[in-house]
């Protein structure tokens, strides 16, 4: 048996047929639209429960509103208010997420979440942080630098991510997303 992950995110399972000396497709595991890598682009989040599956995180807006309205979300979102690395910047808590791609990330297994926040805040290129061990107690530190790509929203049981935001976006910590009907 072999498993193949196709570029579109679809998983296929093949079985070897000795009599024919070839691999035969045994099962194709369907994926949903949000399983496509980077469907919503940077700082966009995919939610399969919504009719428009992509949305910008609160405090972000579509980079290309015309393309966004047309259902092409690949350019993603940008900050509505740019960061300036000022001392008032902080982190907004987003819950029930699939964490972004870790391509531009760094981790430390022994740091606490408080130490993780301090380290991220001290580096202006740090975009977000979370616990690297997402067990019940949570420990370790995972930092992201640059754009956050491939985020997905779940109704329950997702991970928590703290994203660097300008002071004006830190007032209400309860609303993670804003729908973009432009």
XYZ file of N, CA and C in Angstrom:
546
model
N 0.846 -1.165 0.000
C 0.000 0.000 0.000
C 0.900 1.239 0.000
N 0.432 2.304 -0.657
C 1.120 3.590 -0.603
C 0.077 4.699 -0.558
N 0.449 5.781 0.118
C -0.391 6.963 0.194
C 0.261 8.068 -0.628
N -0.566 8.805 -1.363
C -0.077 9.905 -2.181
C -0.881 11.145 -1.843
N -0.174 12.209 -1.512
C -0.816 13.494 -1.278
C -0.682 14.298 -2.561
N -1.808 14.562 -3.193
C -1.822 15.302 -4.455
C -1.636 16.794 -4.189
N -1.170 17.573 -5.164
C -0.950 19.015 -4.965
C -2.196 19.782 -4.518
N -3.380 19.290 -4.850
C -4.608 19.979 -4.438
C -5.045 19.609 -3.020
N -4.246 18.789 -2.331
C -4.548 18.408 -0.958
C -5.306 17.101 -0.818
N -5.677 16.485 -1.925
C -6.431 15.230 -1.899
C -5.479 14.069 -1.589
N -5.916 13.185 -0.703
C -5.128 12.020 -0.322
C -5.656 10.801 -1.083
N -4.742 10.048 -1.683
C -5.120 8.833 -2.412
C -4.352 7.647 -1.847
N -5.064 6.528 -1.729
C -4.445 5.291 -1.251
C -4.451 4.284 -2.396
N -3.274 3.736 -2.690
C -3.106 2.764 -3.760
C -2.694 1.424 -3.183
N -3.157 0.356 -3.829
C -2.742 -1.007 -3.479
C -2.018 -1.620 -4.669
N -0.976 -2.373 -4.382
C -0.198 -3.029 -5.422
C -0.914 -4.307 -5.858
N -1.101 -4.458 -7.165
C -1.715 -5.671 -7.723
C -0.599 -6.496 -8.358
N -0.219 -7.591 -7.683
C 0.856 -8.450 -8.200
C 0.531 -9.006 -9.578
N -0.720 -9.399 -9.772
C -1.100 -10.029 -11.038
C -0.912 -9.089 -12.236
N -1.130 -7.790 -12.037
C -0.995 -6.818 -13.124
C 0.319 -6.043 -13.049
N 1.036 -6.185 -11.922
C 2.266 -5.440 -11.684
C 2.056 -3.929 -11.815
N 0.991 -3.441 -11.107
C 0.707 -2.012 -11.131
C -0.010 -1.590 -9.856
N 0.028 -0.298 -9.619
C -0.682 0.280 -8.486
C -2.105 0.602 -8.911
N -3.077 0.225 -8.090
C -4.487 0.510 -8.351
C -5.029 1.430 -7.268
N -5.784 2.441 -7.699
C -6.401 3.353 -6.748
C -7.416 2.579 -5.924
N -7.220 2.594 -4.605
C -8.113 1.891 -3.700
C -9.107 2.859 -3.069
N -8.616 4.044 -2.689
C -9.466 4.999 -1.990
C -8.935 6.408 -2.228
N -9.837 7.333 -2.477
C -9.493 8.749 -2.574
C -10.225 9.471 -1.451
N -9.445 10.047 -0.553
C -10.039 10.748 0.579
C -10.331 12.177 0.162
N -11.614 12.488 0.115
C -12.024 13.825 -0.289
C -11.604 14.845 0.754
N -11.213 15.993 0.268
C -10.890 17.095 1.160
C -11.904 18.209 0.906
N -12.003 19.121 1.845
C -12.881 20.252 1.598
C -12.049 21.413 1.056
N -12.705 22.445 0.672
C -12.047 23.579 0.035
C -10.952 24.186 0.900
N -11.160 24.191 2.203
C -10.187 24.792 3.117
C -8.911 23.963 3.244
N -8.899 22.744 2.730
C -7.690 21.935 2.764
C -6.683 22.361 1.699
N -7.080 23.224 0.773
C -6.145 23.723 -0.241
C -5.171 24.689 0.416
N -3.900 24.449 0.205
C -2.864 25.265 0.831
C -2.998 26.733 0.416
N -2.979 27.628 1.390
C -2.962 29.084 1.193
C -4.141 29.596 0.370
N -5.282 28.923 0.433
C -6.456 29.340 -0.335
C -6.793 30.814 -0.102
N -6.701 31.257 1.137
C -7.112 32.618 1.489
C -5.954 33.602 1.539
N -4.756 33.178 1.187
C -3.604 34.068 1.142
C -3.157 34.511 2.531
N -2.167 35.423 2.576
C -1.640 35.914 3.853
C -2.716 36.629 4.686
N -2.728 36.348 5.965
C -3.627 36.966 6.943
C -5.107 36.757 6.632
N -5.403 35.785 5.779
C -6.772 35.383 5.532
C -7.014 34.065 6.248
N -8.255 33.802 6.581
C -8.602 32.560 7.258
C -9.739 31.878 6.514
N -9.634 30.562 6.387
C -10.653 29.774 5.706
C -11.595 29.166 6.735
N -12.888 29.292 6.479
C -13.900 28.711 7.357
C -14.938 28.025 6.480
N -14.933 26.709 6.464
C -15.808 25.921 5.590
C -17.276 26.108 5.944
N -17.570 26.624 7.135
C -18.947 26.844 7.568
C -19.580 28.070 6.902
N -18.766 28.967 6.336
C -19.282 30.188 5.710
C -19.503 29.986 4.221
N -20.478 30.684 3.660
C -20.711 30.574 2.218
C -19.530 31.145 1.441
N -18.971 32.252 1.907
C -17.708 32.762 1.373
C -16.633 32.253 2.325
N -15.893 31.235 1.919
C -15.025 30.526 2.857
C -13.857 31.358 3.368
N -13.429 32.374 2.631
C -12.290 33.183 3.073
C -12.759 34.488 3.707
N -12.065 34.873 4.755
C -12.318 36.131 5.422
C -10.992 36.672 5.925
N -10.923 37.981 6.065
C -9.734 38.608 6.629
C -9.847 38.585 8.150
N -8.726 38.379 8.820
C -8.711 38.511 10.268
C -9.110 39.941 10.615
N -9.713 40.135 11.780
C -10.113 41.479 12.202
C -8.853 42.344 12.282
N -8.958 43.544 11.711
C -7.807 44.439 11.654
C -7.066 44.338 10.331
N -7.528 43.468 9.442
C -6.926 43.278 8.124
C -7.988 43.511 7.060
N -7.546 43.815 5.842
C -8.455 44.055 4.720
C -7.884 43.395 3.471
N -8.730 43.092 2.485
C -8.227 42.447 1.267
C -7.167 43.298 0.567
N -6.091 42.642 0.122
C -5.046 43.355 -0.642
C -5.583 43.819 -1.988
N -6.446 43.009 -2.571
C -7.027 43.337 -3.869
C -8.540 43.165 -3.771
N -9.260 44.214 -3.354
C -10.709 44.094 -3.142
C -11.477 43.575 -4.358
N -11.081 43.985 -5.566
C -11.783 43.510 -6.773
C -11.641 41.999 -6.931
N -10.422 41.496 -6.766
C -10.219 40.051 -6.872
C -10.914 39.320 -5.732
N -10.880 39.891 -4.544
C -11.513 39.285 -3.366
C -13.008 39.105 -3.609
N -13.668 40.162 -4.110
C -15.106 40.077 -4.409
C -15.397 39.009 -5.451
N -14.454 38.795 -6.373
C -14.633 37.795 -7.427
C -14.295 36.378 -6.993
N -13.935 36.192 -5.735
C -13.645 34.850 -5.227
C -12.205 34.405 -5.413
N -11.326 35.311 -5.837
C -9.899 35.001 -5.903
C -9.258 35.618 -4.674
N -8.992 34.774 -3.677
C -8.480 35.240 -2.390
C -6.973 35.054 -2.256
N -6.309 34.630 -3.309
C -4.907 34.224 -3.224
C -3.971 35.336 -2.759
N -4.300 36.597 -3.012
C -3.426 37.689 -2.556
C -3.628 37.992 -1.076
N -4.675 37.442 -0.499
C -4.896 37.551 0.928
C -5.227 38.942 1.413
N -4.808 39.203 2.638
C -5.177 40.423 3.338
C -3.926 41.167 3.790
N -4.111 42.444 4.076
C -3.036 43.274 4.615
C -3.592 44.007 5.832
N -2.704 44.521 6.633
C -3.134 45.258 7.819
C -3.877 46.522 7.416
N -4.981 46.792 8.083
C -5.717 48.033 7.842
C -4.909 49.213 8.376
N -4.213 49.009 9.484
C -3.335 50.017 10.077
C -1.952 49.386 10.202
N -0.955 49.942 9.512
C 0.390 49.351 9.560
C 0.986 49.393 10.962
N 1.884 48.460 11.206
C 2.619 48.436 12.466
C 3.776 49.425 12.390
N 4.169 49.974 13.545
C 5.332 50.867 13.571
C 6.358 50.427 14.618
N 6.138 49.265 15.211
C 7.023 48.699 16.241
C 7.103 49.598 17.475
N 6.021 50.299 17.734
C 5.973 51.156 18.915
C 5.726 50.350 20.183
N 6.010 50.939 21.328
C 5.863 50.216 22.603
C 4.410 49.880 22.955
N 3.438 50.553 22.328
C 2.031 50.292 22.625
C 1.478 49.095 21.856
N 2.216 48.618 20.859
C 1.732 47.442 20.123
C 1.604 46.268 21.077
N 0.672 45.414 20.762
C 0.454 44.241 21.599
C -0.002 43.083 20.751
N -0.666 42.120 21.385
C -1.067 40.906 20.697
C -2.537 40.632 20.926
N -3.220 40.314 19.862
C -4.630 39.957 19.911
C -4.722 38.435 19.906
N -5.551 37.900 20.770
C -5.725 36.457 20.887
C -6.793 35.970 19.906
N -6.436 35.010 19.087
C -7.355 34.358 18.155
C -7.440 32.893 18.562
N -8.658 32.391 18.707
C -8.855 31.020 19.182
C -9.489 30.147 18.108
N -9.392 28.843 18.309
C -10.000 27.838 17.427
C -9.500 27.938 15.990
N -8.187 27.962 15.847
C -7.558 28.039 14.538
C -6.701 26.815 14.254
N -6.495 26.556 12.970
C -5.376 25.724 12.533
C -4.240 26.719 12.402
N -3.129 26.450 13.057
C -2.025 27.399 13.049
C -1.457 27.567 11.645
N -0.885 28.751 11.357
C -0.338 29.013 10.019
C 0.862 28.117 9.703
N 1.217 28.118 8.428
C 2.411 27.435 7.953
C 3.605 27.895 8.793
N 4.445 26.973 9.187
C 5.588 27.305 10.046
C 6.879 27.566 9.263
N 6.755 27.810 7.975
C 7.943 28.067 7.142
C 8.793 29.207 7.702
N 8.171 30.283 8.115
C 8.912 31.414 8.660
C 8.782 31.479 10.164
N 9.108 30.383 10.835
C 8.914 30.362 12.290
C 10.171 29.885 13.012
N 10.129 29.993 14.339
C 11.215 29.582 15.219
C 10.574 29.040 16.487
N 11.211 28.063 17.126
C 10.629 27.536 18.355
C 11.679 27.295 19.427
N 11.188 27.228 20.664
C 12.000 26.895 21.824
C 11.108 26.074 22.742
N 11.520 24.882 23.064
C 10.691 23.949 23.852
C 10.582 24.322 25.325
N 11.497 25.138 25.844
C 11.531 25.361 27.291
C 10.935 26.695 27.734
N 10.651 27.589 26.825
C 10.128 28.909 27.201
C 8.660 28.832 27.618
N 8.271 29.752 28.509
C 6.865 29.865 28.888
C 6.153 30.767 27.873
N 4.833 30.803 27.935
C 4.071 31.665 27.039
C 4.376 33.144 27.309
N 4.598 33.495 28.567
C 4.944 34.876 28.926
C 6.301 35.244 28.316
N 7.277 34.340 28.433
C 8.599 34.582 27.823
C 8.480 34.680 26.307
N 7.608 33.870 25.749
C 7.385 33.853 24.303
C 6.858 35.218 23.839
N 5.881 35.748 24.567
C 5.334 37.063 24.226
C 6.413 38.134 24.314
N 7.209 38.099 25.368
C 8.280 39.091 25.540
C 9.277 39.022 24.386
N 9.643 37.807 23.991
C 10.607 37.645 22.907
C 10.029 38.176 21.595
N 8.759 37.863 21.323
C 8.134 38.330 20.094
C 8.038 39.851 20.099
N 7.620 40.422 21.215
C 7.467 41.887 21.303
C 8.815 42.594 21.127
N 9.912 41.961 21.529
C 11.231 42.590 21.432
C 11.808 42.545 20.015
N 11.168 41.804 19.108
C 11.656 41.690 17.732
C 10.573 42.224 16.793
N 10.826 43.353 16.161
C 9.809 44.011 15.332
C 9.357 43.164 14.147
N 10.132 42.205 13.724
C 9.721 41.361 12.593
C 8.899 40.148 13.048
N 8.701 39.990 14.354
C 7.886 38.885 14.864
C 6.410 39.238 14.677
N 5.690 38.372 14.005
C 4.294 38.605 13.652
C 3.321 38.010 14.658
N 3.661 36.819 15.178
C 2.721 36.100 16.048
C 3.481 35.086 16.897
N 2.794 34.576 17.924
C 3.380 33.536 18.768
C 2.282 32.649 19.336
N 2.698 31.488 19.839
C 1.809 30.566 20.556
C 2.670 29.568 21.309
N 2.005 28.671 22.062
C 2.714 27.558 22.688
C 3.133 26.575 21.608
N 4.336 26.026 21.725
C 4.758 25.005 20.758
C 4.201 23.635 21.116
N 3.894 23.407 22.391
C 3.257 22.164 22.820
C 1.818 22.521 23.162
N 0.892 22.045 22.347
C -0.507 22.466 22.502
C -1.321 21.515 23.360
N -0.645 20.747 24.211
C -1.362 19.859 25.121
C -2.149 20.706 26.121
N -2.845 20.055 27.007
C -3.722 20.744 27.961
C -2.988 21.830 28.739
N -1.787 21.544 29.203
C -1.042 22.518 29.993
C -0.364 23.562 29.124
N 0.035 23.219 27.943
C 0.700 24.152 27.033
C 2.068 24.558 27.543
N 3.047 24.505 26.695
C 4.399 24.932 27.049
C 5.156 25.211 25.769
N 6.363 25.725 25.934
C 7.198 26.009 24.777
C 6.747 27.269 24.057
N 7.508 27.626 23.045
C 7.274 28.873 22.327
C 7.454 28.646 20.833
N 6.511 29.133 20.052
C 6.583 29.097 18.600
C 6.326 30.516 18.109
N 7.299 31.088 17.378
C 7.208 32.448 16.867
C 7.116 32.429 15.348
N 6.336 33.350 14.774
C 6.242 33.512 13.316
C 6.835 34.859 12.933
N 7.509 34.890 11.787
C 8.088 36.112 11.237
C 7.561 36.268 9.817
N 6.992 37.420 9.503
C 6.449 37.647 8.165
C 4.967 37.314 8.100
N 4.486 37.126 6.864
C 3.068 36.856 6.634
C 2.631 35.535 7.258
N 1.400 35.505 7.741
C 0.795 34.281 8.279
C -0.056 33.670 7.173
N 0.308 32.464 6.765
C -0.329 31.824 5.613
C -0.934 30.486 6.017
N -2.093 30.198 5.449
C -2.775 28.911 5.593
C -3.449 28.742 6.951
N -4.137 29.769 7.387
C -4.916 29.727 8.634
C -6.306 29.188 8.309
N -6.842 28.418 9.225
C -8.198 27.889 9.083
C -8.921 28.074 10.406
N -10.208 28.406 10.349
C -11.027 28.603 11.534
C -11.895 27.370 11.767
N -11.958 26.939 13.011
C -12.827 25.837 13.413
C -13.862 26.351 14.401
N -15.012 25.688 14.462
C -16.044 26.068 15.431
C -15.571 25.790 16.853
N -14.853 24.684 17.048
C -14.362 24.266 18.362
C -13.002 23.598 18.233
N -12.301 23.531 19.348
C -11.105 22.696 19.491
C -9.931 23.047 18.594
N -9.825 24.298 18.168
C -8.639 24.708 17.421
C -7.572 25.219 18.372
N -6.488 25.687 17.799
C -5.377 26.229 18.575
C -5.549 27.729 18.780
N -4.729 28.281 19.655
C -4.743 29.706 19.955
C -3.495 30.346 19.369
N -3.668 31.510 18.766
C -2.564 32.251 18.166
C -2.666 33.702 18.619
N -1.535 34.298 18.960
C -1.476 35.693 19.382
C -0.783 36.480 18.274
N -1.510 37.409 17.644
C -0.998 38.149 16.495
C -0.699 39.587 16.887
N 0.487 40.078 16.488
C 0.901 41.457 16.765
C -0.053 42.427 16.072
N -0.530 43.421 16.849
C -1.493 44.391 16.336
C -1.131 45.793 16.814
N -1.559 46.816 16.056
C -1.366 48.194 16.515
C -2.301 48.480 17.692
N -1.990 49.491 18.489
C -2.798 49.780 19.686
C -4.290 49.950 19.398
N -4.638 50.553 18.276
C -6.049 50.805 17.965
C -6.847 49.529 17.739
N -6.194 48.409 17.491
C -6.881 47.136 17.249
C -6.933 46.250 18.488
N -6.438 46.727 19.601
C -6.359 45.891 20.800
C -7.516 46.086 21.757
N -8.428 47.017 21.481
C -9.520 47.309 22.399
C -10.431 46.143 22.677
N -11.057 45.556 21.656
C -12.015 44.467 21.844
C -11.352 43.158 21.457
N -11.081 42.323 22.438
C -10.382 41.059 22.200
C -11.326 39.911 21.876
N -12.637 40.154 21.745
C -13.586 39.052 21.555
C -13.893 38.749 20.099
N -13.789 39.721 19.206
C -14.171 39.517 17.808
C -12.947 39.186 16.976
N -12.783 37.939 16.570
C -11.597 37.534 15.816
C -11.668 37.894 14.347
N -12.854 37.937 13.774
C -12.956 38.085 12.339
C -13.975 39.153 11.977
N -13.783 39.730 10.828
C -14.753 40.655 10.278
C -15.035 40.188 8.853
N -16.279 40.047 8.508
C -16.626 39.627 7.162
C -16.416 40.788 6.222
N -15.902 40.507 5.056
C -15.595 41.561 4.116
C -16.609 41.535 2.973
N -17.639 42.365 3.066
C -18.633 42.515 2.002
C -18.416 43.892 1.385
N -17.486 43.950 0.495
C -17.118 45.234 -0.117
C -17.877 45.406 -1.410
